[in-house]
C-alpha positions as a Markdown table, in Angstrom:
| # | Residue | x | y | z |
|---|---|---|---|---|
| 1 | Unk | 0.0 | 0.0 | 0.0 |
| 2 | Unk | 2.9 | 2.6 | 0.7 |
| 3 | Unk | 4.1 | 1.7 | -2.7 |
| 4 | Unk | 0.8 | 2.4 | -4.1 |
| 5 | Unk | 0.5 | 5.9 | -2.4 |
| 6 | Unk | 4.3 | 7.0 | -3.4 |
| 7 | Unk | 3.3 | 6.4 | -7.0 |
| 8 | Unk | -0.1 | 8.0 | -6.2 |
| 9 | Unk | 1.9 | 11.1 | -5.0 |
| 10 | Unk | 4.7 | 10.9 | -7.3 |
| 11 | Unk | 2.4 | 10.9 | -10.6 |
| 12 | Unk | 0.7 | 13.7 | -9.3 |
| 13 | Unk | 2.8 | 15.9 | -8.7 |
| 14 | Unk | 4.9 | 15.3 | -12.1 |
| 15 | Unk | 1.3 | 15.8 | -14.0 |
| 16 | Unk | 1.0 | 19.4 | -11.5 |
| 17 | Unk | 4.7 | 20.4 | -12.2 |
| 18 | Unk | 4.5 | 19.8 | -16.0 |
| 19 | Unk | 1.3 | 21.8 | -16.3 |
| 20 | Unk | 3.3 | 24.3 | -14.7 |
| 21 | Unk | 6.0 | 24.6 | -16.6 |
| 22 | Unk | 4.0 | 23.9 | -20.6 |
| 23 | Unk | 1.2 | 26.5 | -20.6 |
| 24 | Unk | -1.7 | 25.2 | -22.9 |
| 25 | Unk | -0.7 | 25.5 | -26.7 |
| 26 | Unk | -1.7 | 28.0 | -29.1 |
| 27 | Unk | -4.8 | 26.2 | -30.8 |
| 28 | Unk | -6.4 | 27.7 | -28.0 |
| 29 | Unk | -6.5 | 31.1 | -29.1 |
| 30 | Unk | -9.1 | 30.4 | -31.7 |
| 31 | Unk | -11.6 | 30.9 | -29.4 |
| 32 | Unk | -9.7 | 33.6 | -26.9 |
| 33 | Unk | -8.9 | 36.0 | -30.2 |
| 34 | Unk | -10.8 | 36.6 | -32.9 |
| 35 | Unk | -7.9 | 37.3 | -35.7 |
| 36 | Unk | -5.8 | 35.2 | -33.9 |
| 37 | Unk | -4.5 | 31.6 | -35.8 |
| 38 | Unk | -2.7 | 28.5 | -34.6 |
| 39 | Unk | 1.2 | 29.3 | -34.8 |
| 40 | Unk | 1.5 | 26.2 | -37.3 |
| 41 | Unk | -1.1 | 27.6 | -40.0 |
| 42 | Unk | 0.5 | 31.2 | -39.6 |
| 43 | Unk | 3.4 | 32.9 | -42.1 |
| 44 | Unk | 5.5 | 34.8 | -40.7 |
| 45 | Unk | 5.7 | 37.8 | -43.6 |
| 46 | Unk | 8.6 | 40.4 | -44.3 |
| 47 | Unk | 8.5 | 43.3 | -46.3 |
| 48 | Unk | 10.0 | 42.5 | -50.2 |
| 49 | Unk | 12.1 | 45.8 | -49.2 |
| 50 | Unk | 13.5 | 44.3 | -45.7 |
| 51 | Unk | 16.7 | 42.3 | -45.4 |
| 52 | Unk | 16.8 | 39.2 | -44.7 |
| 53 | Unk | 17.7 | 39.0 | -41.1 |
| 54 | Unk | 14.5 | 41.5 | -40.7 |
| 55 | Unk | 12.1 | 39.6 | -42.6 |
| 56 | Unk | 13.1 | 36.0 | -40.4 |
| 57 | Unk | 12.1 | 38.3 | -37.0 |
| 58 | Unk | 9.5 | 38.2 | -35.3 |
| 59 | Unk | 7.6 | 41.0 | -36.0 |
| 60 | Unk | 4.9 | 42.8 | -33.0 |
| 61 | Unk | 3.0 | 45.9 | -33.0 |
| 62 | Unk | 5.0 | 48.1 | -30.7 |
| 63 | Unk | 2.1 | 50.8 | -28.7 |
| 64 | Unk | 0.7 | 52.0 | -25.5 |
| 65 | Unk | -2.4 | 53.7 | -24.9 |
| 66 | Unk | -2.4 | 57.3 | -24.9 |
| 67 | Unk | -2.7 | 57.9 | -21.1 |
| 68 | Unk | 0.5 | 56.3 | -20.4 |
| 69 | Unk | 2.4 | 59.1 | -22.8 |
| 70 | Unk | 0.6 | 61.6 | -20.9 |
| 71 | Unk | 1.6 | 60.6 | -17.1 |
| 72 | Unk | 4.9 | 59.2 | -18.6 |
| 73 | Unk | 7.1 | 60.8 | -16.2 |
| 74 | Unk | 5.4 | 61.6 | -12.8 |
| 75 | Unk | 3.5 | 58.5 | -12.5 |
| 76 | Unk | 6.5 | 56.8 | -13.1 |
| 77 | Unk | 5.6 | 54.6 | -16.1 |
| 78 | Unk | 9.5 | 55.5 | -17.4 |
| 79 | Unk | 11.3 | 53.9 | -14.4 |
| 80 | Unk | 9.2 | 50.4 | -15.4 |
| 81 | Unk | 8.4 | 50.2 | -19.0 |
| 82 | Unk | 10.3 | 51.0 | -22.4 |
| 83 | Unk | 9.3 | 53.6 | -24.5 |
| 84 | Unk | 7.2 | 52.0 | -27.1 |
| 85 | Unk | 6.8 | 53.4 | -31.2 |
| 86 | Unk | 3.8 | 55.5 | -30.4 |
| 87 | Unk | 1.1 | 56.1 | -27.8 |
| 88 | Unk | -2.3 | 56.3 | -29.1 |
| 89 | Unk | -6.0 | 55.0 | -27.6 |
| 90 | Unk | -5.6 | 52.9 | -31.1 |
| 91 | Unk | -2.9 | 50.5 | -29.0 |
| 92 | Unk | -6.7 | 48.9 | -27.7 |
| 93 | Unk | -7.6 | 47.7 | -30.8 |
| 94 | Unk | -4.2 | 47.9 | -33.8 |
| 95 | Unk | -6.1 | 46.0 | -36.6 |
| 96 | Unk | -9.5 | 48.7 | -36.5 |
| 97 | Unk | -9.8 | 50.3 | -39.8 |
| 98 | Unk | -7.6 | 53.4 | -39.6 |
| 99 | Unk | -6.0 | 52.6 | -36.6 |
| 100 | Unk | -2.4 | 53.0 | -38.0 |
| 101 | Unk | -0.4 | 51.4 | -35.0 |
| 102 | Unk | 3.2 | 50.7 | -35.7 |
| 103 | Unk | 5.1 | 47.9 | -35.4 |
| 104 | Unk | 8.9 | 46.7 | -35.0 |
| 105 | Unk | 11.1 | 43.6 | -35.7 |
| 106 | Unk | 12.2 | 42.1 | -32.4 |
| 107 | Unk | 15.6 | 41.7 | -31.5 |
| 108 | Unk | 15.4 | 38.1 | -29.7 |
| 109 | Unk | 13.3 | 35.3 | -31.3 |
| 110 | Unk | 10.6 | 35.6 | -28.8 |
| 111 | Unk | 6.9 | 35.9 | -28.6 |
| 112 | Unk | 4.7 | 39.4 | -29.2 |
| 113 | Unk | 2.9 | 40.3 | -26.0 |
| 114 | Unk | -0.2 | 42.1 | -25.2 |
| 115 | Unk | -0.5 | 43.7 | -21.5 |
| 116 | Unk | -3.8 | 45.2 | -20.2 |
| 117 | Unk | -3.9 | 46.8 | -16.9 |
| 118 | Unk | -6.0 | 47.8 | -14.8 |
| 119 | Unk | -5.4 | 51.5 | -14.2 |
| 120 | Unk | -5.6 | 52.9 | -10.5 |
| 121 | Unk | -6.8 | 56.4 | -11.2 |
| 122 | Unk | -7.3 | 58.6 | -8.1 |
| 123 | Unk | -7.5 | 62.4 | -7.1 |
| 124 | Unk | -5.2 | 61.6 | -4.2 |
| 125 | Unk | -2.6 | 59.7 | -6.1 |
| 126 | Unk | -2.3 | 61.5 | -9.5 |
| 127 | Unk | -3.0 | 64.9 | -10.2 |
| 128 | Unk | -4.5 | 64.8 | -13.5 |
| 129 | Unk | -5.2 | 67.6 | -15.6 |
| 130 | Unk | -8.7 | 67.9 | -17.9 |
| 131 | Unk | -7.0 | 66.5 | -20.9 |
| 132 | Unk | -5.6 | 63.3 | -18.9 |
| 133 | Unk | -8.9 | 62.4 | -17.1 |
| 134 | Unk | -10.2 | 63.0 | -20.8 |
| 135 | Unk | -8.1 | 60.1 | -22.2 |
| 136 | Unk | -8.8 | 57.8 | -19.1 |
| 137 | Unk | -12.2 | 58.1 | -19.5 |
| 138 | Unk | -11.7 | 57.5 | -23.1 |
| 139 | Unk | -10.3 | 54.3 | -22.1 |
| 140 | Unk | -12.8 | 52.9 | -19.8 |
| 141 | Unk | -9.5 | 52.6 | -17.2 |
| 142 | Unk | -7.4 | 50.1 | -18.4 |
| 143 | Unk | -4.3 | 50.6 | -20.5 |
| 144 | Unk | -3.4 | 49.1 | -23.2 |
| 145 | Unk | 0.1 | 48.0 | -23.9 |
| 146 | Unk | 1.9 | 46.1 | -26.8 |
| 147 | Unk | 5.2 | 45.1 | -28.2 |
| 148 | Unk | 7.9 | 42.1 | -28.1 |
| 149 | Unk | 8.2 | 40.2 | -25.4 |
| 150 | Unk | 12.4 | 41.5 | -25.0 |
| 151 | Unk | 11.3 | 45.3 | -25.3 |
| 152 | Unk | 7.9 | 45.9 | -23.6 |
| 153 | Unk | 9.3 | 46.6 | -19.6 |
| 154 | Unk | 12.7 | 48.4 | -18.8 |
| 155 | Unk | 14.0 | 46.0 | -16.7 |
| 156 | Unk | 12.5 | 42.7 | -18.8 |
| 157 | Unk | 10.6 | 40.0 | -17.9 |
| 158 | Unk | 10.5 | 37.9 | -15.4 |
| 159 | Unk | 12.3 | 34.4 | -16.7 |
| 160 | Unk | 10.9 | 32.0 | -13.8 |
| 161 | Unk | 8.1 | 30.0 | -13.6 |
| 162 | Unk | 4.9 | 30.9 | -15.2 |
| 163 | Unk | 6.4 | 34.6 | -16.3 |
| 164 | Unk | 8.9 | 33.3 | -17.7 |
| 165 | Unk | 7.4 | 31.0 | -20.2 |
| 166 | Unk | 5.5 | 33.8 | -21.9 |
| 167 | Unk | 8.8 | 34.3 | -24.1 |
| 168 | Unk | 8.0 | 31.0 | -26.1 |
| 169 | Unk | 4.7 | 29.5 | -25.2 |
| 170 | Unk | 1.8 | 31.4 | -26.4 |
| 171 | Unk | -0.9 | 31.4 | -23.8 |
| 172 | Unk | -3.4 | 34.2 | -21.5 |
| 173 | Unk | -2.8 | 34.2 | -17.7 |
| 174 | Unk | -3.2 | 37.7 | -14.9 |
| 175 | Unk | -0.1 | 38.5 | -13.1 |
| 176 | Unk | 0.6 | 41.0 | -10.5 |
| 177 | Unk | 3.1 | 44.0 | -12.2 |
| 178 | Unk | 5.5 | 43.0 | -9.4 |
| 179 | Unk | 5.4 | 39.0 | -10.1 |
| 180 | Unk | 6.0 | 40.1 | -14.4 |
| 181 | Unk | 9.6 | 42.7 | -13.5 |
| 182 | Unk | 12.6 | 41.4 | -12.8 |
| 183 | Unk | 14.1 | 44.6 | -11.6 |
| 184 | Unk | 12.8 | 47.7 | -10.2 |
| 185 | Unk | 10.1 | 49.0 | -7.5 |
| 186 | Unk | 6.5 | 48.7 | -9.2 |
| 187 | Unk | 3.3 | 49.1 | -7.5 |
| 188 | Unk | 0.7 | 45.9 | -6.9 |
| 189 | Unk | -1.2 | 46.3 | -10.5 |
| 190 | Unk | -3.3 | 43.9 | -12.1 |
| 191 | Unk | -2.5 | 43.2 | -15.6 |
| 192 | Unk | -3.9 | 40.9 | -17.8 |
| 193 | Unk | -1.1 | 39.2 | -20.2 |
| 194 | Unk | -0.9 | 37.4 | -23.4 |
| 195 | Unk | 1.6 | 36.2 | -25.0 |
| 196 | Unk | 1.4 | 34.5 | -28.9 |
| 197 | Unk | 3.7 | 33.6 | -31.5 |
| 198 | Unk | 3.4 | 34.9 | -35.5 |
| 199 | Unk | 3.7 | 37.9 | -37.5 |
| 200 | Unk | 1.4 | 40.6 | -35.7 |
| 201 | Unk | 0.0 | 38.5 | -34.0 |
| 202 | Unk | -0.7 | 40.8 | -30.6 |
| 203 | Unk | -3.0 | 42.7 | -32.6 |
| 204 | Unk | -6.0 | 40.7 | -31.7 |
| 205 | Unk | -8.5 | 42.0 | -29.6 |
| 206 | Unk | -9.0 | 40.3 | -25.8 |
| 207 | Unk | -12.2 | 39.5 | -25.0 |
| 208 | Unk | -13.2 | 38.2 | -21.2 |
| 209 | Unk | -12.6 | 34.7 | -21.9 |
| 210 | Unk | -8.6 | 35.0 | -21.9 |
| 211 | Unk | -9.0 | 35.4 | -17.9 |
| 212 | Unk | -11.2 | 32.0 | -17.5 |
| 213 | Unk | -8.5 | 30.2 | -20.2 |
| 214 | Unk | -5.6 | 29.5 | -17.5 |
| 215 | Unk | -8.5 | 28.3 | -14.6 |
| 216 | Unk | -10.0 | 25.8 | -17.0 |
| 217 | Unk | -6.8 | 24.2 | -17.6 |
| 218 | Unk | -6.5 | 24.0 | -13.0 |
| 219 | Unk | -9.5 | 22.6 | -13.2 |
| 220 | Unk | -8.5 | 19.9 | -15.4 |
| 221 | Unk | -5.3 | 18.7 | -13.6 |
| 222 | Unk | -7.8 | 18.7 | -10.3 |
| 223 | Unk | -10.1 | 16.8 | -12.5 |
| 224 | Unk | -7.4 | 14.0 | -13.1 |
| 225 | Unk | -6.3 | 14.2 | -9.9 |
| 226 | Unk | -9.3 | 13.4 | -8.1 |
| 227 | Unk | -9.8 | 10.1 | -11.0 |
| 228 | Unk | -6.2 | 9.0 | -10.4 |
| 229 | Unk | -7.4 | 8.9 | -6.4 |
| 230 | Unk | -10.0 | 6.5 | -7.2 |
| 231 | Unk | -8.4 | 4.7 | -9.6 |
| 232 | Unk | -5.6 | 3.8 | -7.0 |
């Protein structure tokens, strides 16, 4: 019987760690983006007028919303992320007809991320002027953020565990801002990440059901847990 519950434990916690460590795949996405396309059907495209290093790189949009330009200094947005290509309330949605987002070639062969956060906007934190609580409202609060996965914070991402699996795997999960740096003093911020693999590919738009992808698949390991309890 002690063997029997050694193997019990043993298999479960392998099946636990290796969900862990392999986010779900990016078939997934069909249903979590609406332009978005398994990573195996998708082309990676180059401009005819780019060399050829540029046109094998991964290539992202590179934006942050408007608000974020705005409050770039004393809010202290510069002391966490990079400077992206432009900032403009068109960084919510880059592939809306005249939206006219930029994009960039990454350096590293890593994925294209998309960040949304939950903005904490307050009288008593940040003194806003009527132009700034003009674009927040425009925004419905959350910021939008976009780029590659090796340019989007100042001091990159975090490379262990779940965070740092977003520069390969291509998958949806909400991190706390100071769980996602790797350097730096960042306040607690909610922010919703995704992370996918293919030309452009962090121009899709996020609907709600990115947030219930990553609990589905702790369901499921709890799910075969539970069965590989009865079984043995």
């Amino acid at each position: 019987m002690r063997v029997l519950h050694l193997l019990r434990m043993m298999m479960t916690s392998s099946l636990l760690f290796l969900l862990y460590l392999h986010p779900p795949p990016i078939q997934a996405y069909s249903t979590t983006f609406s332009r978005l396309e398994p990573s195996s059907t998708r082309l990676v495209l180059g401009s005819s007028s780019s060399s050829s290093s540029s046109s094998s790189a991964q290539r992202c949009y590179s934006c942050m919303s408007r608000y974020y330009g705005a409050t770039w200094q004393f809010a202290g947005y510069s002391r966490i992320y990079q400077e992206p290509r432009a900032f403009t309330d068109h960084c919510r949605d880059p592939q809306a007809r005249g939206a006219d987002v930029p994009s960039t070639y990454c350096e590293e062969k890593a994925n294209c991320v998309t960040l949304i956060e939950e903005l904490k906007i307050g009288e008593e934190k940040i003194k806003m002027t009527n132009e700034e609580k003009g674009i927040v409202s425009g925004t419905g609060a959350r910021g939008y953020i976009r780029g590659c996965w090796g340019s989007v914070l100042l001091f990159g991402f975090n490379r262990t565990g779940t965070v740092g699996a977003l520069a390969e795997h291509s998958f949806c999960h909400t991190f706390n801002l100071t769980q996602l740096v790797s350097g730096g003093r960042p306040e607690e911020s909610s922010i919703n990440v995704c992370s996918c693999r293919g030309s452009l590919c962090n121009g899709s738009t996020i609907n709600s059901s990115t947030s219930q992808f990553t609990n589905s698949h702790l369901l499921l390991a709890t799910f075969i847990v539970i069965f590989m309890s009865l079984i043995f």
